[in-house]
Short mmCIF file of C-alpha atoms in Angstrom, two decimals:
data_model
loop_
_atom_site.label_atom_id
_atom_site.label_comp_id
_atom_site.label_asym_id
_atom_site.label_seq_id
_atom_site.Cartn_x
_atom_site.Cartn_y
_atom_site.Cartn_z
CA MET I 1 -33.24 -20.90 -19.67
CA LEU I 2 -33.38 -20.64 -16.08
CA GLY I 3 -30.79 -22.27 -15.80
CA LEU I 4 -28.85 -20.21 -18.52
CA GLU I 5 -30.00 -17.13 -16.16
CA GLU I 6 -28.53 -18.82 -13.17
CA ARG I 7 -25.67 -19.22 -15.10
CA LEU I 8 -25.11 -15.07 -16.34
CA LYS I 9 -25.62 -13.99 -12.97
CA GLU I 10 -22.82 -16.76 -11.07
CA LEU I 11 -20.74 -15.47 -13.31
CA ALA I 12 -21.09 -11.84 -13.52
CA ASN I 13 -20.88 -11.93 -9.88
CA ARG I 14 -17.42 -13.75 -10.22
CA ALA I 15 -16.48 -11.27 -12.89
CA ALA I 16 -17.62 -8.76 -10.65
CA LYS I 17 -15.90 -10.76 -7.34
CA ALA I 18 -12.62 -10.62 -10.05
CA VAL I 19 -12.86 -7.43 -10.70
CA GLN I 20 -12.62 -5.70 -6.63
CA ASP I 21 -9.55 -8.01 -5.71
CA LYS I 22 -8.11 -6.33 -8.18
CA ASN I 23 -8.87 -3.22 -7.40
CA GLN I 24 -8.04 -4.39 -4.12
CA LEU I 25 -4.45 -5.31 -4.56
CA THR I 26 -3.72 -1.47 -6.53
CA ALA I 27 -5.26 0.18 -3.01
CA LYS I 28 -2.48 -1.88 -0.88
CA GLU I 29 -0.49 -1.00 -3.96
CA SER I 30 -1.13 2.55 -4.00
CA ILE I 31 -1.61 2.70 0.27
CA LYS I 32 2.65 0.59 0.14
CA ARG I 33 4.04 3.26 -2.63
CA THR I 34 3.25 6.27 -0.66
CA MET I 35 4.11 4.79 2.89
CA THR I 36 8.03 3.92 1.66
CA ARG I 37 7.83 7.79 -0.07
CA SER I 38 6.52 8.97 3.32
CA LEU I 39 9.96 6.68 5.34
CA GLU I 40 12.45 6.88 3.30
CA SER I 41 11.92 11.22 3.63
CA SER I 42 10.91 10.57 7.26
CA LEU I 43 14.43 8.72 7.36
CA ILE I 44 16.52 11.37 5.46
CA ARG I 45 15.12 13.58 7.98
CA TYR I 46 15.88 11.80 10.88
CA LYS I 47 19.71 11.90 9.71
CA GLU I 48 19.50 15.53 9.27
CA VAL I 49 18.25 16.26 12.70
CA GLU I 50 20.58 14.07 14.13
CA THR I 51 23.80 15.68 12.16
CA GLU I 52 21.58 19.59 13.36
CA VAL I 53 22.26 17.97 17.15
CA LYS I 54 25.55 17.37 17.09
CA GLN I 55 26.56 20.35 15.09
CA VAL I 56 24.42 22.08 18.25
CA ASP I 57 27.06 19.83 20.91
CA GLN I 58 29.80 21.05 19.68
CA ILE I 59 28.08 25.09 19.57
CA LEU I 60 28.25 24.25 23.12
CA ALA I 61 30.87 23.04 23.60
CA ALA I 62 33.00 26.41 22.25
CA LEU I 63 30.39 28.76 22.95
CA HIS I 64 30.47 28.53 26.53
CA GLU I 65 27.89 32.16 27.06
CA GLU I 66 25.50 30.54 24.46
CA VAL I 67 24.51 27.31 26.63
CA VAL I 68 20.81 28.18 27.52
CA GLU I 69 19.32 29.36 24.50
CA ALA I 70 22.02 26.10 22.35
CA GLN I 71 20.67 23.96 25.09
CA LYS I 72 16.31 24.61 23.76
CA ASN I 73 17.64 24.46 20.34
CA ARG I 74 18.72 21.16 21.11
CA GLU I 75 16.36 19.54 23.76
CA LYS I 76 13.64 21.30 20.51
CA MET I 77 15.46 18.64 17.77
CA LEU I 78 16.10 15.51 19.80
CA ALA I 79 12.26 16.22 20.74
CA GLU I 80 11.80 16.67 16.68
CA ARG I 81 13.21 13.62 16.33
CA ASN I 82 12.57 11.40 18.71
CA GLY I 83 8.66 12.45 17.53
CA ILE I 84 10.69 10.84 14.18
CA TYR I 85 11.96 8.03 15.30
CA ARG I 86 8.28 7.32 16.84
CA SER I 87 6.96 8.20 13.87
CA CYS I 88 9.09 5.76 11.76
CA LYS I 89 9.23 3.20 13.96
CA GLU I 90 5.61 2.66 13.21
CA MET I 91 5.47 2.69 10.24
CA LYS I 92 7.74 0.82 9.56
CA MET I 93 6.21 -1.69 11.27
CA LYS I 94 2.45 -0.68 9.71
CA LEU I 95 5.18 -1.33 6.88
CA ASP I 96 6.26 -5.53 7.41
CA ALA I 97 2.75 -6.02 8.16
CA LEU I 98 1.67 -5.29 4.50
CA GLY I 99 4.60 -6.96 3.52
CA LYS I 100 3.85 -9.90 5.62
CA GLU I 101 -0.07 -9.08 4.34
CA TRP I 102 1.32 -9.05 0.74
CA ALA I 103 1.77 -12.70 -0.72
CA VAL I 104 -1.94 -13.12 0.20
CA TYR I 105 -3.20 -9.62 -2.13
CA GLU I 106 -1.16 -11.12 -4.52
CA ALA I 107 -2.55 -14.22 -4.65
CA THR I 108 -5.77 -13.14 -4.03
CA ALA I 109 -5.24 -11.46 -7.93
CA ARG I 110 -3.51 -14.17 -9.38
CA VAL I 111 -6.79 -15.25 -8.86
CA GLY I 112 -9.27 -12.46 -9.66
CA GLU I 113 -6.91 -13.05 -12.98
CA GLU I 114 -7.96 -15.95 -13.88
CA GLU I 115 -11.25 -16.37 -12.95
CA GLU I 116 -11.39 -13.12 -15.31
CA LYS I 117 -10.30 -15.02 -17.78
CA SER I 118 -12.39 -18.43 -17.29
CA VAL I 119 -15.57 -15.55 -16.63
CA GLU I 120 -15.19 -14.23 -20.45
CA ALA I 121 -14.04 -17.84 -22.04
CA GLU I 122 -17.25 -19.03 -20.53
CA TRP I 123 -19.75 -15.57 -22.17
CA GLY I 124 -17.57 -16.41 -24.91
CA ARG I 125 -19.10 -19.74 -25.03
CA ILE I 126 -22.34 -18.27 -23.86
CA LYS I 127 -22.90 -15.31 -26.49
CA ASP I 128 -21.65 -18.45 -29.34
CA PHE I 129 -25.07 -20.77 -28.14
CA ILE I 130 -27.26 -17.72 -28.25
CA SER I 131 -26.16 -17.23 -30.91
CA SER I 132 -26.73 -20.64 -32.01
CA ILE I 133 -30.09 -20.95 -30.60
CA ASN I 134 -31.28 -17.93 -32.83
CA GLY I 135 -30.69 -19.37 -35.39
CA LYS I 136 -32.69 -22.29 -34.83
CA ILE I 137 -35.84 -19.92 -33.12
#
């Protein structure tokens, strides 16, 4: 009976670990989706700002008397573009790092799923055993 109790505790621990591993993968998937959307959005904005910078350069050439004001706008947009570029580069590095770890997360989740199935099967056998003992008592 003591062995059975220890076995039940072990099963509970294994089941908790399996669920934890699956939850961790789910959380990482959410983070990956969020980072991917953010990166895509930033890249779109980066291209938009880059186009705007080109338009401002044309205005500067055509309207020499407004050079000072147009130059200020250009500098602001370039600063924003550079900030976006750095942000994109950083997000890309994080996304790449997450991608490198992705196989480990998937493997851990698969092992967790298999462990969960194993625990369920073993739990069923233990319940059957307990039922058979109750019938004999």
